[in-house]
PDB file of C-alpha atoms in Angstrom:
ATOM      1  CA  MET A   1      -4.040 -19.589  29.208  1.00  0.00           C
ATOM      2  CA  THR A   2      -4.599 -15.937  28.334  1.00  0.00           C
ATOM      3  CA  SER A   3      -6.877 -15.556  25.330  1.00  0.00           C
ATOM      4  CA  LEU A   4      -5.764 -13.656  22.241  1.00  0.00           C
ATOM      5  CA  ALA A   5      -8.481 -11.054  22.757  1.00  0.00           C
ATOM      6  CA  ALA A   6      -7.216 -10.375  26.269  1.00  0.00           C
ATOM      7  CA  GLN A   7      -3.822  -9.440  24.890  1.00  0.00           C
ATOM      8  CA  ILE A   8      -5.229  -6.660  22.707  1.00  0.00           C
ATOM      9  CA  PRO A   9      -5.121  -3.127  24.185  1.00  0.00           C
ATOM     10  CA  ASP A  10      -8.219  -1.032  24.710  1.00  0.00           C
ATOM     11  CA  PRO A  11      -9.122   0.266  21.215  1.00  0.00           C
ATOM     12  CA  LYS A  12     -10.186   3.703  22.484  1.00  0.00           C
ATOM     13  CA  PRO A  13      -6.644   5.068  22.959  1.00  0.00           C
ATOM     14  CA  LEU A  14      -5.763   3.706  19.514  1.00  0.00           C
ATOM     15  CA  ALA A  15      -8.693   5.544  17.966  1.00  0.00           C
ATOM     16  CA  VAL A  16      -7.463   8.806  19.469  1.00  0.00           C
ATOM     17  CA  ARG A  17      -4.019   8.223  18.008  1.00  0.00           C
ATOM     18  CA  LEU A  18      -5.402   7.576  14.533  1.00  0.00           C
ATOM     19  CA  ALA A  19      -6.731  11.059  13.918  1.00  0.00           C
ATOM     20  CA  SER A  20      -4.678  11.662  10.758  1.00  0.00           C
ATOM     21  CA  ARG A  21      -2.713   9.942   8.005  1.00  0.00           C
ATOM     22  CA  GLY A  22       0.421  10.663  10.014  1.00  0.00           C
ATOM     23  CA  ASP A  23      -1.021   8.835  13.021  1.00  0.00           C
ATOM     24  CA  LEU A  24      -1.876   5.877  10.798  1.00  0.00           C
ATOM     25  CA  THR A  25       1.697   5.744   9.495  1.00  0.00           C
ATOM     26  CA  SER A  26       3.136   5.895  13.018  1.00  0.00           C
ATOM     27  CA  PHE A  27       0.793   3.134  14.199  1.00  0.00           C
ATOM     28  CA  LEU A  28       1.755   0.812  11.334  1.00  0.00           C
ATOM     29  CA  MET A  29       5.457   1.528  11.790  1.00  0.00           C
ATOM     30  CA  GLU A  30       5.189   0.595  15.469  1.00  0.00           C
ATOM     31  CA  LEU A  31       3.431  -2.662  14.587  1.00  0.00           C
ATOM     32  CA  THR A  32       6.093  -3.426  11.981  1.00  0.00           C
ATOM     33  CA  SER A  33       8.805  -3.002  14.597  1.00  0.00           C
ATOM     34  CA  GLU A  34       6.907  -5.077  17.180  1.00  0.00           C
ATOM     35  CA  ILE A  35       6.713  -8.141  14.919  1.00  0.00           C
ATOM     36  CA  ASN A  36      10.308  -7.799  13.673  1.00  0.00           C
ATOM     37  CA  ALA A  37       9.231  -7.037  10.100  1.00  0.00           C
ATOM     38  CA  ASP A  38      10.938  -4.611   7.758  1.00  0.00           C
ATOM     39  CA  SER A  39       8.043  -3.342   5.656  1.00  0.00           C
ATOM     40  CA  TYR A  40       4.291  -2.842   5.725  1.00  0.00           C
ATOM     41  CA  MET A  41       1.658  -1.970   3.159  1.00  0.00           C
ATOM     42  CA  LEU A  42      -2.033  -1.268   3.803  1.00  0.00           C
ATOM     43  CA  VAL A  43      -4.086  -1.850   0.656  1.00  0.00           C
ATOM     44  CA  ALA A  44      -7.744  -0.984   0.064  1.00  0.00           C
ATOM     45  CA  ILE A  45      -9.796  -2.675  -2.633  1.00  0.00           C
ATOM     46  CA  VAL A  46     -12.100  -0.047  -4.089  1.00  0.00           C
ATOM     47  CA  HIS A  47     -15.073  -0.963  -6.245  1.00  0.00           C
ATOM     48  CA  ASP A  48     -14.818   0.991  -9.487  1.00  0.00           C
ATOM     49  CA  ARG A  49     -17.572   0.236 -12.004  1.00  0.00           C
ATOM     50  CA  ASP A  50     -16.982  -3.324 -13.222  1.00  0.00           C
ATOM     51  CA  ARG A  51     -13.627  -3.930 -11.556  1.00  0.00           C
ATOM     52  CA  ASN A  52     -11.853  -3.834  -8.239  1.00  0.00           C
ATOM     53  CA  ASP A  53      -9.099  -1.260  -7.978  1.00  0.00           C
ATOM     54  CA  ALA A  54      -6.279  -1.689  -5.464  1.00  0.00           C
ATOM     55  CA  ARG A  55      -5.265   1.518  -3.694  1.00  0.00           C
ATOM     56  CA  ILE A  56      -2.219   1.773  -1.440  1.00  0.00           C
ATOM     57  CA  VAL A  57      -3.434   3.555   1.694  1.00  0.00           C
ATOM     58  CA  ALA A  58      -0.134   3.526   3.600  1.00  0.00           C
ATOM     59  CA  SER A  59       3.246   1.945   2.983  1.00  0.00           C
ATOM     60  CA  ASN A  60       6.934   2.208   3.766  1.00  0.00           C
ATOM     61  CA  TRP A  61       8.032   0.280   0.683  1.00  0.00           C
ATOM     62  CA  ILE A  62      10.704   2.196  -1.185  1.00  0.00           C
ATOM     63  CA  PHE A  63       9.687   3.986  -4.358  1.00  0.00           C
ATOM     64  CA  ASP A  64      11.659   1.637  -6.634  1.00  0.00           C
ATOM     65  CA  ALA A  65      10.048  -1.460  -5.127  1.00  0.00           C
ATOM     66  CA  ILE A  66       6.531  -0.169  -5.761  1.00  0.00           C
ATOM     67  CA  GLU A  67       7.392   0.966  -9.266  1.00  0.00           C
ATOM     68  CA  LEU A  68       9.129  -2.277 -10.240  1.00  0.00           C
ATOM     69  CA  ALA A  69       6.566  -4.575  -8.651  1.00  0.00           C
ATOM     70  CA  GLY A  70       3.582  -2.649 -10.029  1.00  0.00           C
ATOM     71  CA  HIS A  71       0.054  -2.329  -8.678  1.00  0.00           C
ATOM     72  CA  ARG A  72      -1.181  -5.484 -10.392  1.00  0.00           C
ATOM     73  CA  LEU A  73       1.320  -7.656  -8.516  1.00  0.00           C
ATOM     74  CA  ILE A  74       0.675  -5.814  -5.247  1.00  0.00           C
ATOM     75  CA  ALA A  75      -3.067  -6.388  -5.607  1.00  0.00           C
ATOM     76  CA  SER A  76      -2.462 -10.076  -6.400  1.00  0.00           C
ATOM     77  CA  LEU A  77      -0.309 -10.518  -3.311  1.00  0.00           C
ATOM     78  CA  ALA A  78      -2.821  -8.753  -1.065  1.00  0.00           C
ATOM     79  CA  GLN A  79      -5.710 -10.893  -2.292  1.00  0.00           C
ATOM     80  CA  SER A  80      -3.780 -14.137  -2.709  1.00  0.00           C
ATOM     81  CA  PRO A  81      -5.165 -17.440  -1.412  1.00  0.00           C
ATOM     82  CA  LEU A  82      -2.622 -17.135   1.421  1.00  0.00           C
ATOM     83  CA  ALA A  83      -4.261 -13.944   2.736  1.00  0.00           C
ATOM     84  CA  VAL A  84      -5.920 -14.942   6.005  1.00  0.00           C
ATOM     85  CA  SER A  85      -8.784 -13.613   8.096  1.00  0.00           C
ATOM     86  CA  PRO A  86      -8.349 -12.772  11.811  1.00  0.00           C
ATOM     87  CA  GLY A  87      -7.883 -15.829  13.990  1.00  0.00           C
ATOM     88  CA  ILE A  88      -6.236 -17.955  11.283  1.00  0.00           C
ATOM     89  CA  ARG A  89      -2.512 -18.654  11.494  1.00  0.00           C
ATOM     90  CA  PRO A  90      -0.786 -16.812   8.610  1.00  0.00           C
ATOM     91  CA  ARG A  91       1.372 -18.516   6.003  1.00  0.00           C
ATOM     92  CA  GLY A  92       4.074 -16.503   4.302  1.00  0.00           C
ATOM     93  CA  ILE A  93       5.222 -16.425   0.707  1.00  0.00           C
ATOM     94  CA  VAL A  94       8.961 -17.133   0.756  1.00  0.00           C
ATOM     95  CA  THR A  95      10.071 -15.246  -2.326  1.00  0.00           C
ATOM     96  CA  ALA A  96      13.679 -16.391  -1.866  1.00  0.00           C
ATOM     97  CA  GLU A  97      12.447 -19.824  -2.957  1.00  0.00           C
ATOM     98  CA  ALA A  98      10.977 -18.208  -6.109  1.00  0.00           C
ATOM     99  CA  PRO A  99       7.607 -19.958  -5.859  1.00  0.00           C
ATOM    100  CA  ALA A 100       5.298 -19.713  -8.840  1.00  0.00           C
ATOM    101  CA  LEU A 101       1.742 -19.197  -7.568  1.00  0.00           C
ATOM    102  CA  PRO A 102      -0.851 -19.344 -10.374  1.00  0.00           C
ATOM    103  CA  ASN A 103      -2.617 -15.994 -10.926  1.00  0.00           C
ATOM    104  CA  VAL A 104      -0.612 -14.456  -8.066  1.00  0.00           C
ATOM    105  CA  LEU A 105       3.125 -14.549  -8.514  1.00  0.00           C
ATOM    106  CA  SER A 106       5.534 -15.803 -11.157  1.00  0.00           C
ATOM    107  CA  ALA A 107       8.968 -17.178 -10.316  1.00  0.00           C
ATOM    108  CA  GLU A 108      10.527 -14.103 -11.930  1.00  0.00           C
ATOM    109  CA  GLU A 109       8.377 -11.755  -9.834  1.00  0.00           C
ATOM    110  CA  ALA A 110       9.286 -13.696  -6.692  1.00  0.00           C
ATOM    111  CA  LYS A 111      12.987 -13.252  -7.416  1.00  0.00           C
ATOM    112  CA  LEU A 112      12.435  -9.533  -7.993  1.00  0.00           C
ATOM    113  CA  LEU A 113      10.675  -9.123  -4.644  1.00  0.00           C
ATOM    114  CA  ASP A 114      13.449 -11.016  -2.890  1.00  0.00           C
ATOM    115  CA  VAL A 115      16.082  -8.730  -4.424  1.00  0.00           C
ATOM    116  CA  LEU A 116      14.031  -5.706  -3.331  1.00  0.00           C
ATOM    117  CA  GLY A 117      14.151  -6.835   0.301  1.00  0.00           C
ATOM    118  CA  HIS A 118      10.881  -8.769   0.588  1.00  0.00           C
ATOM    119  CA  GLY A 119      12.184 -12.287   1.212  1.00  0.00           C
ATOM    120  CA  GLU A 120       8.990 -13.349   2.963  1.00  0.00           C
ATOM    121  CA  ILE A 121       5.580 -11.692   2.670  1.00  0.00           C
ATOM    122  CA  PHE A 122       2.450 -12.209   4.749  1.00  0.00           C
ATOM    123  CA  ALA A 123      -0.983 -10.930   3.685  1.00  0.00           C
ATOM    124  CA  LEU A 124      -3.668 -10.303   6.303  1.00  0.00           C
ATOM    125  CA  LYS A 125      -7.347  -9.556   5.768  1.00  0.00           C
ATOM    126  CA  LEU A 126      -8.756  -6.819   7.978  1.00  0.00           C
ATOM    127  CA  ASN A 127     -12.389  -6.659   9.078  1.00  0.00           C
ATOM    128  CA  VAL A 128     -13.185  -2.952   8.936  1.00  0.00           C
ATOM    129  CA  GLY A 129     -16.848  -2.327   8.147  1.00  0.00           C
ATOM    130  CA  ARG A 130     -17.654  -2.665   4.451  1.00  0.00           C
ATOM    131  CA  GLN A 131     -14.177  -1.781   3.276  1.00  0.00           C
ATOM    132  CA  ARG A 132     -11.973  -4.515   1.866  1.00  0.00           C
ATOM    133  CA  LEU A 133      -8.591  -3.925   3.453  1.00  0.00           C
ATOM    134  CA  PHE A 134      -5.442  -6.012   3.356  1.00  0.00           C
ATOM    135  CA  LEU A 135      -2.281  -5.513   5.382  1.00  0.00           C
ATOM    136  CA  MET A 136       1.000  -6.967   4.162  1.00  0.00           C
ATOM    137  CA  PHE A 137       4.102  -7.354   6.299  1.00  0.00           C
ATOM    138  CA  SER A 138       7.429  -8.460   4.891  1.00  0.00           C
ATOM    139  CA  ALA A 139      10.988  -9.136   5.999  1.00  0.00           C
ATOM    140  CA  ALA A 140      14.210  -9.384   4.043  1.00  0.00           C
ATOM    141  CA  ALA A 141      14.930 -12.842   5.486  1.00  0.00           C
ATOM    142  CA  ALA A 142      12.409 -15.666   5.811  1.00  0.00           C
ATOM    143  CA  GLY A 143      11.594 -16.859   9.332  1.00  0.00           C
ATOM    144  CA  ARG A 144      12.077 -13.546  11.116  1.00  0.00           C
ATOM    145  CA  ILE A 145       8.353 -12.863  11.543  1.00  0.00           C
ATOM    146  CA  GLU A 146       6.570 -15.107  14.033  1.00  0.00           C
ATOM    147  CA  PRO A 147       3.019 -16.020  12.842  1.00  0.00           C
ATOM    148  CA  SER A 148       1.578 -15.696  16.364  1.00  0.00           C
ATOM    149  CA  ASP A 149       2.897 -12.113  16.533  1.00  0.00           C
ATOM    150  CA  LEU A 150       1.225 -11.449  13.197  1.00  0.00           C
ATOM    151  CA  MET A 151      -2.089 -12.685  14.546  1.00  0.00           C
ATOM    152  CA  ARG A 152      -1.898 -10.212  17.440  1.00  0.00           C
ATOM    153  CA  ALA A 153      -0.908  -7.387  15.073  1.00  0.00           C
ATOM    154  CA  GLN A 154      -3.843  -8.265  12.833  1.00  0.00           C
ATOM    155  CA  MET A 155      -6.288  -8.047  15.728  1.00  0.00           C
ATOM    156  CA  LYS A 156      -4.791  -4.725  16.831  1.00  0.00           C
ATOM    157  CA  CYS A 157      -5.322  -3.325  13.348  1.00  0.00           C
ATOM    158  CA  CYS A 158      -8.910  -4.529  13.163  1.00  0.00           C
ATOM    159  CA  TYR A 159      -9.730  -2.901  16.499  1.00  0.00           C
ATOM    160  CA  ALA A 160      -7.930   0.344  15.762  1.00  0.00           C
ATOM    161  CA  LEU A 161      -8.983   0.857  12.149  1.00  0.00           C
ATOM    162  CA  SER A 162     -12.620   0.003  12.809  1.00  0.00           C
ATOM    163  CA  GLN A 163     -12.774   3.183  14.922  1.00  0.00           C
ATOM    164  CA  VAL A 164     -11.771   5.441  12.012  1.00  0.00           C
ATOM    165  CA  PRO A 165     -13.638   4.289   8.853  1.00  0.00           C
ATOM    166  CA  GLU A 166     -13.880   7.849   7.517  1.00  0.00           C
ATOM    167  CA  LEU A 167     -10.106   8.286   7.659  1.00  0.00           C
ATOM    168  CA  LEU A 168      -9.562   5.053   5.766  1.00  0.00           C
ATOM    169  CA  ALA A 169     -12.191   5.835   3.157  1.00  0.00           C
ATOM    170  CA  ALA A 170     -10.696   9.262   2.544  1.00  0.00           C
ATOM    171  CA  ALA A 171      -7.200   7.798   2.278  1.00  0.00           C
ATOM    172  CA  ALA A 172      -8.277   5.076  -0.135  1.00  0.00           C
ATOM    173  CA  LEU A 173     -10.267   7.377  -2.384  1.00  0.00           C
ATOM    174  CA  GLN A 174      -8.082  10.448  -2.095  1.00  0.00           C
ATOM    175  CA  ASP A 175      -7.134  11.685  -5.566  1.00  0.00           C
ATOM    176  CA  PRO A 176      -6.703  15.453  -5.566  1.00  0.00           C
ATOM    177  CA  LEU A 177      -5.308  15.588  -9.095  1.00  0.00           C
ATOM    178  CA  SER A 178      -7.086  16.626 -12.252  1.00  0.00           C
ATOM    179  CA  ASP A 179      -6.966  14.253 -15.236  1.00  0.00           C
ATOM    180  CA  ARG A 180      -4.224  16.338 -16.887  1.00  0.00           C
ATOM    181  CA  GLU A 181      -2.161  16.565 -13.702  1.00  0.00           C
ATOM    182  CA  ARG A 182      -2.422  12.807 -13.290  1.00  0.00           C
ATOM    183  CA  GLU A 183      -1.421  12.218 -16.909  1.00  0.00           C
ATOM    184  CA  CYS A 184       1.616  14.456 -16.568  1.00  0.00           C
ATOM    185  CA  LEU A 185       2.810  12.704 -13.412  1.00  0.00           C
ATOM    186  CA  PHE A 186       2.262   9.338 -15.050  1.00  0.00           C
ATOM    187  CA  TRP A 187       4.455  10.177 -18.020  1.00  0.00           C
ATOM    188  CA  VAL A 188       7.100  11.679 -15.743  1.00  0.00           C
ATOM    189  CA  SER A 189       7.078   8.401 -13.792  1.00  0.00           C
ATOM    190  CA  GLU A 190       7.720   6.654 -17.108  1.00  0.00           C
ATOM    191  CA  GLY A 191      10.891   8.686 -17.537  1.00  0.00           C
ATOM    192  CA  LYS A 192       9.564  11.235 -20.032  1.00  0.00           C
ATOM    193  CA  THR A 193      10.947  14.766 -20.112  1.00  0.00           C
ATOM    194  CA  THR A 194       8.739  17.840 -19.984  1.00  0.00           C
ATOM    195  CA  ASP A 195       9.094  18.345 -23.747  1.00  0.00           C
ATOM    196  CA  GLU A 196       8.234  14.711 -24.441  1.00  0.00           C
ATOM    197  CA  VAL A 197       5.140  14.888 -22.227  1.00  0.00           C
ATOM    198  CA  ALA A 198       4.100  18.062 -24.076  1.00  0.00           C
ATOM    199  CA  VAL A 199       4.275  16.233 -27.407  1.00  0.00           C
ATOM    200  CA  ILE A 200       2.344  13.233 -26.067  1.00  0.00           C
ATOM    201  CA  LEU A 201      -0.460  15.389 -24.638  1.00  0.00           C
ATOM    202  CA  GLY A 202      -0.452  17.949 -27.450  1.00  0.00           C
ATOM    203  CA  VAL A 203       0.160  20.937 -25.187  1.00  0.00           C
ATOM    204  CA  SER A 204       3.046  23.335 -24.588  1.00  0.00           C
ATOM    205  CA  SER A 205       5.967  22.619 -22.272  1.00  0.00           C
ATOM    206  CA  ASN A 206       4.897  25.550 -20.093  1.00  0.00           C
ATOM    207  CA  THR A 207       1.472  23.966 -19.700  1.00  0.00           C
ATOM    208  CA  VAL A 208       3.023  20.646 -18.673  1.00  0.00           C
ATOM    209  CA  ASN A 209       5.206  22.409 -16.117  1.00  0.00           C
ATOM    210  CA  SER A 210       2.135  24.195 -14.793  1.00  0.00           C
ATOM    211  CA  TYR A 211       0.226  20.921 -14.339  1.00  0.00           C
ATOM    212  CA  ILE A 212       3.199  19.316 -12.586  1.00  0.00           C
ATOM    213  CA  THR A 213       3.641  22.342 -10.336  1.00  0.00           C
ATOM    214  CA  HIS A 214      -0.018  22.144  -9.313  1.00  0.00           C
ATOM    215  CA  ALA A 215       0.365  18.421  -8.552  1.00  0.00           C
ATOM    216  CA  ILE A 216       3.463  19.115  -6.442  1.00  0.00           C
ATOM    217  CA  GLN A 217       1.580  21.764  -4.473  1.00  0.00           C
ATOM    218  CA  LYS A 218      -1.449  19.517  -3.915  1.00  0.00           C
ATOM    219  CA  PHE A 219       0.775  16.774  -2.485  1.00  0.00           C
ATOM    220  CA  SER A 220       2.853  19.281  -0.479  1.00  0.00           C
ATOM    221  CA  ALA A 221       5.864  17.633  -2.099  1.00  0.00           C
ATOM    222  CA  PRO A 222       9.312  19.282  -2.360  1.00  0.00           C
ATOM    223  CA  ASN A 223       9.784  18.348  -6.025  1.00  0.00           C
ATOM    224  CA  ARG A 224       8.331  16.387  -8.935  1.00  0.00           C
ATOM    225  CA  ALA A 225      10.132  13.151  -7.964  1.00  0.00           C
ATOM    226  CA  ALA A 226       8.524  13.239  -4.527  1.00  0.00           C
ATOM    227  CA  ALA A 227       5.124  14.022  -6.078  1.00  0.00           C
ATOM    228  CA  VAL A 228       5.469  11.029  -8.399  1.00  0.00           C
ATOM    229  CA  ALA A 229       6.445   8.806  -5.462  1.00  0.00           C
ATOM    230  CA  THR A 230       3.420   9.982  -3.452  1.00  0.00           C
ATOM    231  CA  ALA A 231       1.076   9.396  -6.383  1.00  0.00           C
ATOM    232  CA  ILE A 232       2.414   5.881  -6.883  1.00  0.00           C
ATOM    233  CA  ARG A 233       2.215   5.012  -3.182  1.00  0.00           C
ATOM    234  CA  SER A 234      -1.369   6.326  -3.107  1.00  0.00           C
ATOM    235  CA  GLY A 235      -2.348   4.259  -6.133  1.00  0.00           C
ATOM    236  CA  ILE A 236      -3.230   7.397  -8.118  1.00  0.00           C
ATOM    237  CA  ILE A 237      -0.920   6.561 -11.025  1.00  0.00           C
TER     238      ILE A 237
END
């Protein structure tokens, strides 16, 4: 029988491909397609003083799903007891069954994820140097993702990502915004208007617009909605 390791491609070509954030996105999208999943999310756990902060490094979850689920739930899913190390057969969370997992997922949250198109979610631990990384794959319908395919995808990721630790560290820690720019985007994400944000922060509307414009430029986003979406996906707000 062919061993699992023998089925994994040479990591050197993968390392060449992963020279940028765009390469990382393409690589994860290809893996998602290979295992018949619909969505992926690469999460880094960053040590920040006395707590662990979950940062979304790369994801194709829609904006509404990330916003409604929230970073706390995403971090809980990534680090759940069902998250497995390489070589261990994964077990999925079937959200359509609305399971209540203590300290991970409530029945209400499970129903929400199912409605958002994440009927079954798998969480995989990745061994990449000192970084704590988790990769989640999900499908709208339970049973579409074969666990053995997930195991191969997990090994591929470990090989490929271990070649580019600097890229991952930069992606996980990347926060180009100033405190004021971050605050403005946060309140915009909460549905506040420019005038309302100005009142909250005690500055003029022109100043708020200036901060938001700077944030848009730093993210190379076409508008404030796209900048907010990027900030949320990156775990910045």
